[in-house]
Short mmCIF file of C-alpha atoms and ligand atoms in Angstrom, two decimals:
data_model
loop_
_atom_site.label_atom_id
_atom_site.label_comp_id
_atom_site.label_asym_id
_atom_site.label_seq_id
_atom_site.Cartn_x
_atom_site.Cartn_y
_atom_site.Cartn_z
CA UNK K 1 6.44 22.27 44.07
CA UNK K 2 8.75 23.74 47.07
CA UNK K 3 8.16 22.45 50.35
CA UNK K 4 10.70 24.40 52.24
CA UNK K 5 14.06 26.49 51.90
CA UNK K 6 16.77 26.41 54.64
CA UNK K 7 19.90 28.07 54.93
CA UNK K 8 22.28 25.22 56.48
CA UNK K 9 25.83 24.91 57.35
CA UNK K 10 27.79 21.50 56.33
CA UNK K 11 31.33 20.85 56.70
CA UNK K 12 32.00 24.43 57.14
CA UNK K 13 30.09 25.33 53.84
CA UNK K 14 26.90 27.43 54.11
CA UNK K 15 24.36 26.20 51.40
CA UNK K 16 20.81 26.86 50.42
CA UNK K 17 18.65 23.63 50.47
CA UNK K 18 15.15 23.76 48.98
CA UNK K 19 13.22 20.72 49.43
CA UNK K 20 11.05 19.98 46.46
CA UNK K 21 8.58 17.53 44.80
CA UNK K 22 7.28 17.18 41.36
CA UNK K 23 3.81 17.81 40.89
CA UNK K 24 1.32 15.20 40.76
CA UNK K 25 1.08 14.72 37.17
CA UNK K 26 4.88 14.48 36.96
CA UNK K 27 5.40 12.07 39.74
CA UNK K 28 6.07 8.21 39.05
CA UNK K 29 7.25 8.31 35.60
CA UNK K 30 10.30 6.49 33.98
CA UNK K 31 13.52 8.48 33.75
CA UNK K 32 14.19 6.56 30.36
CA UNK K 33 10.68 7.11 28.40
CA UNK K 34 8.99 9.15 30.87
CA UNK K 35 5.87 7.07 30.66
CA UNK K 36 3.71 6.82 34.03
CA UNK K 37 4.74 3.62 35.86
CA UNK K 38 3.77 1.69 39.01
CA UNK K 39 5.93 2.88 41.91
CA UNK K 40 8.55 0.10 43.06
CA UNK K 41 10.19 1.43 46.34
CA UNK K 42 11.96 4.50 47.78
CA UNK K 43 15.35 3.91 46.26
CA UNK K 44 18.16 5.50 48.14
CA UNK K 45 16.02 7.80 50.06
CA UNK K 46 16.48 11.52 49.65
CA UNK K 47 18.65 13.06 47.22
CA UNK K 48 20.46 16.39 46.33
CA UNK K 49 20.85 18.25 43.06
CA UNK K 50 23.25 21.24 42.72
CA UNK K 51 21.55 24.20 41.14
CA UNK K 52 22.72 27.74 40.12
CA UNK K 53 24.13 29.73 43.42
CA UNK K 54 21.93 31.95 45.24
CA UNK K 55 24.06 34.97 45.35
CA UNK K 56 27.40 33.78 46.46
CA UNK K 57 25.87 30.74 48.12
CA UNK K 58 25.70 27.36 46.67
CA UNK K 59 22.04 26.24 46.26
CA UNK K 60 20.69 22.58 46.11
CA UNK K 61 17.13 20.97 45.45
CA UNK K 62 16.42 18.13 47.71
CA UNK K 63 13.78 15.37 47.02
CA UNK K 64 12.73 11.81 47.31
CA UNK K 65 14.22 9.66 44.68
CA UNK K 66 12.04 6.75 44.51
CA UNK K 67 12.22 3.93 41.86
CA UNK K 68 9.52 2.97 39.54
CA UNK K 69 8.81 -0.38 37.58
CA UNK K 70 8.64 0.49 34.02
CA UNK K 71 7.26 -2.42 31.52
CA UNK K 72 10.10 -1.71 29.21
CA UNK K 73 13.02 -0.41 31.27
CA UNK K 74 12.50 -2.42 34.44
CA UNK K 75 13.11 -0.89 37.80
CA UNK K 76 14.74 2.74 37.24
CA UNK K 77 14.91 5.77 39.50
CA UNK K 78 11.72 7.90 38.79
CA UNK K 79 12.18 10.88 36.36
CA UNK K 80 12.35 14.30 38.11
CA UNK K 81 11.31 17.57 36.04
CA UNK K 82 14.32 19.67 37.03
CA UNK K 83 17.24 17.15 36.31
CA UNK K 84 18.26 14.93 33.50
CA UNK K 85 18.42 11.12 34.51
CA UNK K 86 21.58 10.25 36.28
CA UNK K 87 22.60 13.88 36.73
CA UNK K 88 23.59 15.36 40.02
CA UNK K 89 22.81 18.88 38.91
CA UNK K 90 19.89 20.57 37.89
CA UNK K 91 19.09 21.26 33.99
CA UNK K 92 19.34 25.06 34.57
CA UNK K 93 22.97 24.30 36.35
CA UNK K 94 24.03 21.75 33.51
CA UNK K 95 22.65 24.27 30.65
CA UNK K 96 24.72 27.10 32.14
CA UNK K 97 27.90 24.90 32.52
CA UNK K 98 27.32 23.65 28.96
CA UNK K 99 27.09 27.12 27.49
CA UNK K 100 29.98 28.43 29.42
CA UNK K 101 32.09 25.51 28.35
CA UNK K 102 31.33 26.51 24.70
CA UNK K 103 32.05 30.33 25.35
CA UNK K 104 34.86 30.49 27.98
CA UNK K 105 38.00 28.71 28.93
CA UNK K 106 37.49 25.81 31.08
CA UNK K 107 39.54 27.12 34.23
CA UNK K 108 36.82 29.95 33.94
CA UNK K 109 34.11 27.52 34.04
CA UNK K 110 35.46 25.44 36.72
CA UNK K 111 36.24 28.37 38.86
CA UNK K 112 32.96 30.21 38.42
CA UNK K 113 30.52 27.06 38.91
CA UNK K 114 32.93 25.46 41.47
CA UNK K 115 33.06 22.16 39.65
CA UNK K 116 35.89 20.01 38.59
CA UNK K 117 36.63 19.71 34.79
CA UNK K 118 35.52 16.06 35.10
CA UNK K 119 32.11 17.47 35.99
CA UNK K 120 32.08 19.69 33.28
CA UNK K 121 33.29 16.88 30.67
CA UNK K 122 30.17 14.82 32.16
CA UNK K 123 27.75 17.61 31.69
CA UNK K 124 28.68 18.41 28.17
CA UNK K 125 28.27 14.76 27.36
CA UNK K 126 24.92 14.51 28.67
CA UNK K 127 23.51 17.72 27.36
CA UNK K 128 24.87 16.99 23.79
CA UNK K 129 23.39 13.38 23.97
CA UNK K 130 20.01 14.86 24.96
CA UNK K 131 20.13 17.61 22.11
CA UNK K 132 21.46 15.27 19.54
CA UNK K 133 18.48 12.57 20.09
CA UNK K 134 16.00 15.58 19.64
CA UNK K 135 17.34 16.53 15.80
CA UNK K 136 18.55 14.65 12.87
CA UNK K 137 22.08 15.80 12.54
CA UNK K 138 22.45 14.01 9.03
CA UNK K 139 19.26 15.51 7.16
CA UNK K 140 19.74 17.31 3.94
CA UNK K 141 23.30 17.04 3.41
CA UNK K 142 24.66 17.53 -0.09
CA UNK K 143 28.30 18.64 0.16
CA UNK K 144 30.33 17.36 2.88
CA UNK K 145 34.10 17.53 3.97
CA UNK K 146 35.69 14.46 5.87
CA UNK K 147 38.88 14.95 7.72
CA UNK K 148 40.87 13.74 10.59
CA UNK K 149 41.74 15.43 13.75
CA UNK K 150 44.66 14.51 16.03
CA UNK K 151 44.30 14.62 19.79
CA UNK K 152 46.17 13.44 22.85
CA UNK K 153 49.18 15.12 21.24
CA UNK K 154 48.68 13.24 18.08
CA UNK K 155 48.37 9.66 19.52
CA UNK K 156 44.60 9.23 18.84
CA UNK K 157 42.54 10.58 15.97
CA UNK K 158 38.92 11.65 15.26
CA UNK K 159 37.21 11.54 11.98
CA UNK K 160 35.02 14.40 11.49
CA UNK K 161 32.35 15.33 8.87
CA UNK K 162 31.54 18.84 8.23
CA UNK K 163 28.76 20.18 6.18
CA UNK K 164 30.07 22.58 3.40
CA UNK K 165 27.02 24.85 3.40
CA UNK K 166 26.87 25.60 7.01
CA UNK K 167 29.99 24.78 8.46
CA UNK K 168 28.39 22.66 10.75
CA UNK K 169 30.04 19.59 12.33
CA UNK K 170 27.50 16.78 11.64
CA UNK K 171 29.31 13.70 12.64
CA UNK K 172 32.75 12.93 14.60
CA UNK K 173 33.85 9.18 15.43
CA UNK K 174 36.81 7.61 17.05
CA UNK K 175 39.78 6.31 14.86
CA UNK K 176 41.10 7.36 11.49
CA UNK K 177 40.34 4.35 8.89
CA UNK K 178 38.12 2.78 6.49
CA UNK K 179 35.97 1.34 9.32
CA UNK K 180 35.35 4.69 10.80
CA UNK K 181 34.30 6.15 7.46
CA UNK K 182 31.98 3.47 7.13
CA UNK K 183 30.18 4.09 10.46
CA UNK K 184 29.53 7.49 9.35
CA UNK K 185 27.89 5.98 5.95
CA UNK K 186 26.11 3.67 8.05
CA UNK K 187 24.62 6.40 10.01
CA UNK K 188 23.74 8.16 7.03
CA UNK K 189 22.17 5.35 5.18
CA UNK K 190 22.20 4.36 1.47
CA UNK K 191 19.31 6.64 0.63
CA UNK K 192 20.92 9.76 1.82
CA UNK K 193 24.44 9.02 0.66
CA UNK K 194 22.84 8.78 -2.68
CA UNK K 195 21.97 12.47 -2.38
CA UNK K 196 25.28 13.68 -1.69
CA UNK K 197 26.74 15.87 -4.57
CA UNK K 198 30.26 16.45 -3.32
CA UNK K 199 32.85 15.27 -0.83
CA UNK K 200 36.05 16.86 -0.15
CA UNK K 201 39.03 15.36 2.03
CA UNK K 202 42.53 15.52 2.06
CA UNK K 203 44.99 13.23 0.40
CA UNK K 204 43.80 10.14 2.67
CA UNK K 205 43.14 7.11 0.64
CA UNK K 206 41.19 5.51 3.51
CA UNK K 207 38.49 8.15 3.14
CA UNK K 208 38.66 8.27 -0.97
CA UNK K 209 38.31 4.39 -1.06
CA UNK K 210 34.81 4.52 1.36
CA UNK K 211 33.62 7.40 -0.58
CA UNK K 212 33.85 5.82 -3.84
CA UNK K 213 32.21 2.62 -2.42
CA UNK K 214 29.41 4.38 -0.56
CA UNK K 215 28.83 7.65 -2.58
CA UNK K 216 29.86 6.70 -6.01
CA UNK K 217 27.94 9.19 -7.58
CA UNK K 218 29.44 12.26 -5.54
CA UNK K 219 32.27 14.24 -6.80
CA UNK K 220 35.35 13.95 -4.59
CA UNK K 221 37.70 16.78 -4.38
CA UNK K 222 40.74 17.70 -2.34
CA UNK K 223 40.19 20.24 0.45
CA UNK K 224 42.35 23.50 -0.88
CA UNK K 225 43.41 24.17 2.78
CA UNK K 226 44.86 20.88 3.02
CA UNK K 227 46.87 21.27 -0.28
CA UNK K 228 48.25 24.66 0.78
CA UNK K 229 49.38 23.10 4.14
CA UNK K 230 51.36 20.59 2.15
CA UNK K 231 53.05 23.57 0.46
CA UNK K 232 53.65 25.26 4.01
CA UNK K 233 55.23 21.95 5.11
CA UNK K 234 57.64 21.98 2.15
CA UNK K 235 58.40 25.64 2.79
CA UNK K 236 59.37 24.70 6.40
CA UNK K 237 61.53 21.96 5.01
CA UNK K 238 63.37 24.43 2.86
CA UNK K 239 63.85 26.99 5.52
CA UNK K 240 65.17 24.18 7.87
CA UNK K 241 67.74 23.34 4.99
CA UNK K 242 68.83 26.93 4.39
CA UNK K 243 69.36 27.56 7.82
CA UNK K 244 71.26 24.25 8.71
CA UNK K 245 73.45 25.22 5.63
CA UNK K 246 74.27 28.74 6.72
CA UNK K 247 75.34 27.48 10.12
CA UNK K 248 77.50 24.97 8.51
CA UNK K 249 79.14 27.45 6.41
CA UNK K 250 79.78 29.52 9.36
CA UNK K 251 77.49 32.25 8.21
CA UNK K 252 75.63 32.56 11.68
CA UNK K 253 74.38 36.08 11.41
CA UNK K 254 72.42 35.10 8.50
CA UNK K 255 71.13 31.92 10.24
CA UNK K 256 70.30 34.04 13.14
CA UNK K 257 68.34 36.53 11.04
CA UNK K 258 66.28 33.65 9.59
CA UNK K 259 65.22 32.24 12.93
CA UNK K 260 62.47 34.65 13.57
CA UNK K 261 61.43 34.38 9.66
CA UNK K 262 58.64 31.65 10.06
CA UNK K 263 55.68 33.64 10.24
CA UNK K 264 56.70 36.06 7.55
CA UNK K 265 57.01 33.21 5.19
CA UNK K 266 53.85 31.09 6.20
CA UNK K 267 51.05 33.80 6.87
CA UNK K 268 49.17 35.10 4.10
CA UNK K 269 50.84 38.25 2.49
CA UNK K 270 47.80 40.33 3.33
CA UNK K 271 48.10 39.42 7.10
CA UNK K 272 51.70 40.32 7.33
CA UNK K 273 52.87 43.02 9.86
CA UNK K 274 55.27 45.88 8.79
CA UNK K 275 58.36 43.91 10.31
CA UNK K 276 57.34 40.72 8.80
CA UNK K 277 57.30 42.52 5.32
CA UNK K 278 60.82 43.91 6.09
CA UNK K 279 62.02 40.50 6.90
CA UNK K 280 60.36 39.00 3.48
CA UNK K 281 62.08 41.67 1.48
CA UNK K 282 65.23 41.03 3.13
CA UNK K 283 65.04 37.33 2.23
CA UNK K 284 63.99 38.13 -1.41
CA UNK K 285 67.38 39.78 -1.59
CA UNK K 286 69.68 37.58 0.43
CA UNK K 287 68.26 34.12 0.00
CA UNK K 288 66.86 33.32 -3.49
CA UNK K 289 66.35 29.56 -2.50
CA UNK K 290 64.09 30.38 0.32
CA UNK K 291 62.32 33.26 -1.44
CA UNK K 292 61.48 30.69 -4.38
CA UNK K 293 60.13 28.57 -1.80
CA UNK K 294 57.74 31.26 -0.61
CA UNK K 295 56.41 32.30 -3.86
CA UNK K 296 55.82 28.58 -4.80
CA UNK K 297 53.72 28.34 -1.59
CA UNK K 298 51.90 31.50 -2.66
CA UNK K 299 51.41 30.53 -6.22
CA UNK K 300 49.46 27.36 -5.16
CA UNK K 301 47.28 29.49 -2.95
CA UNK K 302 46.61 31.47 -6.14
CA UNK K 303 45.66 28.32 -7.88
CA UNK K 304 42.75 27.84 -5.57
CA UNK K 305 41.89 31.45 -5.46
CA UNK K 306 41.37 31.53 -9.44
CA UNK K 307 39.21 28.11 -9.69
CA UNK K 308 37.93 26.66 -12.82
CA UNK K 309 40.02 26.66 -16.09
CA UNK K 310 42.22 29.44 -14.93
CA UNK K 311 43.01 27.42 -11.79
CA UNK K 312 43.95 24.52 -13.89
CA UNK K 313 46.29 26.51 -16.17
CA UNK K 314 47.83 28.04 -13.01
CA UNK K 315 48.08 24.56 -11.54
CA UNK K 316 49.99 23.28 -14.76
CA UNK K 317 52.49 26.09 -14.46
CA UNK K 318 53.07 25.56 -10.86
CA UNK K 319 53.87 21.90 -11.36
CA UNK K 320 56.37 22.81 -14.24
CA UNK K 321 57.85 25.47 -11.86
CA UNK K 322 58.16 23.41 -8.75
CA UNK K 323 59.77 20.33 -10.55
CA UNK K 324 62.62 22.43 -11.61
CA UNK K 325 62.76 24.44 -8.67
CA UNK K 326 65.94 22.56 -7.27
CA UNK K 327 64.21 22.59 -3.84
CA UNK K 328 63.92 18.90 -3.16
CA UNK K 329 60.71 19.29 -0.80
CA UNK K 330 58.74 20.91 -4.10
CA UNK K 331 60.05 18.41 -6.28
CA UNK K 332 58.48 15.82 -4.06
CA UNK K 333 55.46 17.95 -3.55
CA UNK K 334 54.96 18.28 -7.34
CA UNK K 335 54.99 14.45 -7.62
CA UNK K 336 52.14 14.18 -4.73
CA UNK K 337 49.87 16.88 -6.55
CA UNK K 338 50.36 15.45 -9.94
CA UNK K 339 49.09 12.03 -8.41
CA UNK K 340 46.20 13.78 -7.32
CA UNK K 341 45.59 16.21 -10.18
CA UNK K 342 42.18 14.71 -11.18
CA UNK K 343 40.79 15.32 -7.58
CA UNK K 344 42.31 18.77 -7.57
CA UNK K 345 40.69 19.45 -11.06
CA UNK K 346 37.19 18.57 -9.20
CA UNK K 347 38.08 21.05 -6.59
CA UNK K 348 38.67 23.66 -8.95
CA UNK K 349 35.55 22.70 -11.43
CA UNK K 350 33.14 22.49 -8.56
CA UNK K 351 34.27 25.44 -6.69
CA UNK K 352 35.03 23.25 -3.36
CA UNK K 353 36.82 26.22 -1.86
CA UNK K 354 35.79 26.01 1.61
CA UNK K 355 36.37 28.88 4.36
CA UNK K 356 33.52 27.17 6.45
CA UNK K 357 35.09 23.86 6.46
CA UNK K 358 38.63 25.30 7.00
CA UNK K 359 37.04 27.56 9.82
CA UNK K 360 35.46 24.43 11.54
CA UNK K 361 38.74 22.50 11.13
CA UNK K 362 40.78 25.01 12.72
CA UNK K 363 38.37 25.42 15.55
CA UNK K 364 38.50 21.59 16.49
CA UNK K 365 42.40 21.70 16.20
CA UNK K 366 42.31 24.63 18.77
CA UNK K 367 39.68 22.66 20.72
CA UNK K 368 42.00 19.37 21.07
CA UNK K 369 44.64 21.50 22.66
CA UNK K 370 42.47 23.49 24.52
CA UNK K 371 40.25 20.26 26.11
CA UNK K 372 43.15 18.83 28.06
CA UNK K 373 40.46 17.84 30.75
CA UNK K 374 38.43 15.73 27.89
CA UNK K 375 40.67 12.72 27.99
CA UNK K 376 38.35 10.32 26.36
CA UNK K 377 37.31 10.65 22.67
CA UNK K 378 33.78 10.43 23.62
CA UNK K 379 33.95 13.68 25.74
CA UNK K 380 35.82 15.15 23.16
CA UNK K 381 33.51 14.28 20.60
CA UNK K 382 30.72 15.87 22.98
CA UNK K 383 32.67 19.14 23.24
CA UNK K 384 33.16 19.48 19.52
CA UNK K 385 29.27 18.64 18.73
CA UNK K 386 28.59 21.35 21.50
CA UNK K 387 30.73 24.02 20.04
CA UNK K 388 30.37 23.21 16.36
CA UNK K 389 27.38 20.80 15.70
CA UNK K 390 24.83 23.46 16.91
CA UNK K 391 24.07 21.74 20.02
CA UNK K 392 24.71 24.37 22.61
CA UNK K 393 21.84 25.09 24.90
CA UNK K 394 20.65 28.65 25.32
CA UNK K 395 21.42 30.04 28.74
CA UNK K 396 18.48 29.17 30.97
CA UNK K 397 15.70 31.87 31.21
CA UNK K 398 16.65 33.71 28.15
CA UNK K 399 14.01 33.86 24.89
CA UNK K 400 15.42 33.30 21.74
ZN1 ZN A 501 10.54 3.24 30.62
#
C-alpha cells in the first residue's frame, strides 16, 4: 500500500521516494519462516530499498522496519512483501539484476543499474539461494558428468556435476578432492545414488574412487572431450618442439610461418577458414612430424564419433600408430590412454558422447574468466547455478 510519492534531492542527486507499508495481512511476519508473530520493537526505524528506476531517476521504497519475536527464529526484522530478507533492493530490482547478469557483461549490468559488481554478486547469491530452496536440483538424475573447473587463474578449483540428459549444472562445490565428491553424494543420498546408471569424468582418480564407492552399479566412462583435449595438448607440445628445432637450426623463416599455425592445427577441420586450410596444407608438405601429430589428434576424435565396436577398433589402430609415431608427446599419451582403455570402452559402448556436458563445461570455463568480480567460490557457484543450473529468474512483469 502506497502512502505517498515524493521527488527529493539528496547529496546532489534527484530520487523518487515512495513511502509504503505492507497490507494488514502481510504485516508482522517472520522474515525467515513467514509465520505471523508478536511485534517486538521498531527496529532501526525507517528503511529504504532501491527499486527499478523511474525513467532516468533512481527510485526507492521507504517503510518502517519493525522487529518481531518469532517462537522459532527469535527477534528478527519483519518480512516485507517487496524484498528478500536482508536485501537493500526490491525483488523486482534484484530479479532484473540477476537476469541481466545471466545475459549481459557485468560491466553492462553495473553501468545500467548503477550498482557495484559486489552488489551484483550479492544479489545473484540471494536470488539463487531462494530459487534453489524451492526445487530439488538433484531429482531424477541417471547419467551425470563430474568435472573440475579452475578459477582464480588456476589457483582454486570447483567440482561440478552436470546432468547428461539436459546439460544442466546440478551441483557445484568448493575444492577438487575425494571429500568434495563425497559431499555431492551425501547431498544426493544413497537411494538416489543407486539410481545412477552412468557417470563420466576425466582421468581424475579422486573422482573414480568415490564413484566406485558411492555408486558402484553405475558405469564409469571418460568424457570424450577430455580425451581429445589431451591430444590437443600433445599436439601443442609437438608444435613447440618443431618450432624450437627450426629456430635452433637457423630455419627462422619456417619457424615464423609456424607461429600463427596453432588454430589451423587445433580447430576441428570443419571449422577452418580458407587461410587456415592453406596453412594446414603447407604443414602437410613441409613438416611431416607436425602433420603426423595433427592427424593423430583428428584420428582420436574420429574414435569417439564412431562409438561401439567400430570405435574400439579405431582406438586399437590409434594406439599402435601413436606408439610408433616417434612423437614423444603421443607415445606418452598412448600410455595414458591404454591405462584408461576400460573406461574409454565404457564410453564407446554406452554412447557417453556428451555435447551437452561439454557445452556446459565450456560455458563455466568462460564464466570463471568473465566473473572477475565474483571472488569468493560461493558467489562464483551462485553465478554458475544462475546461468547453467536453470535458476535464472524471469524479468519481472513478464508472463512465461
Ligand atoms: Zn520464524
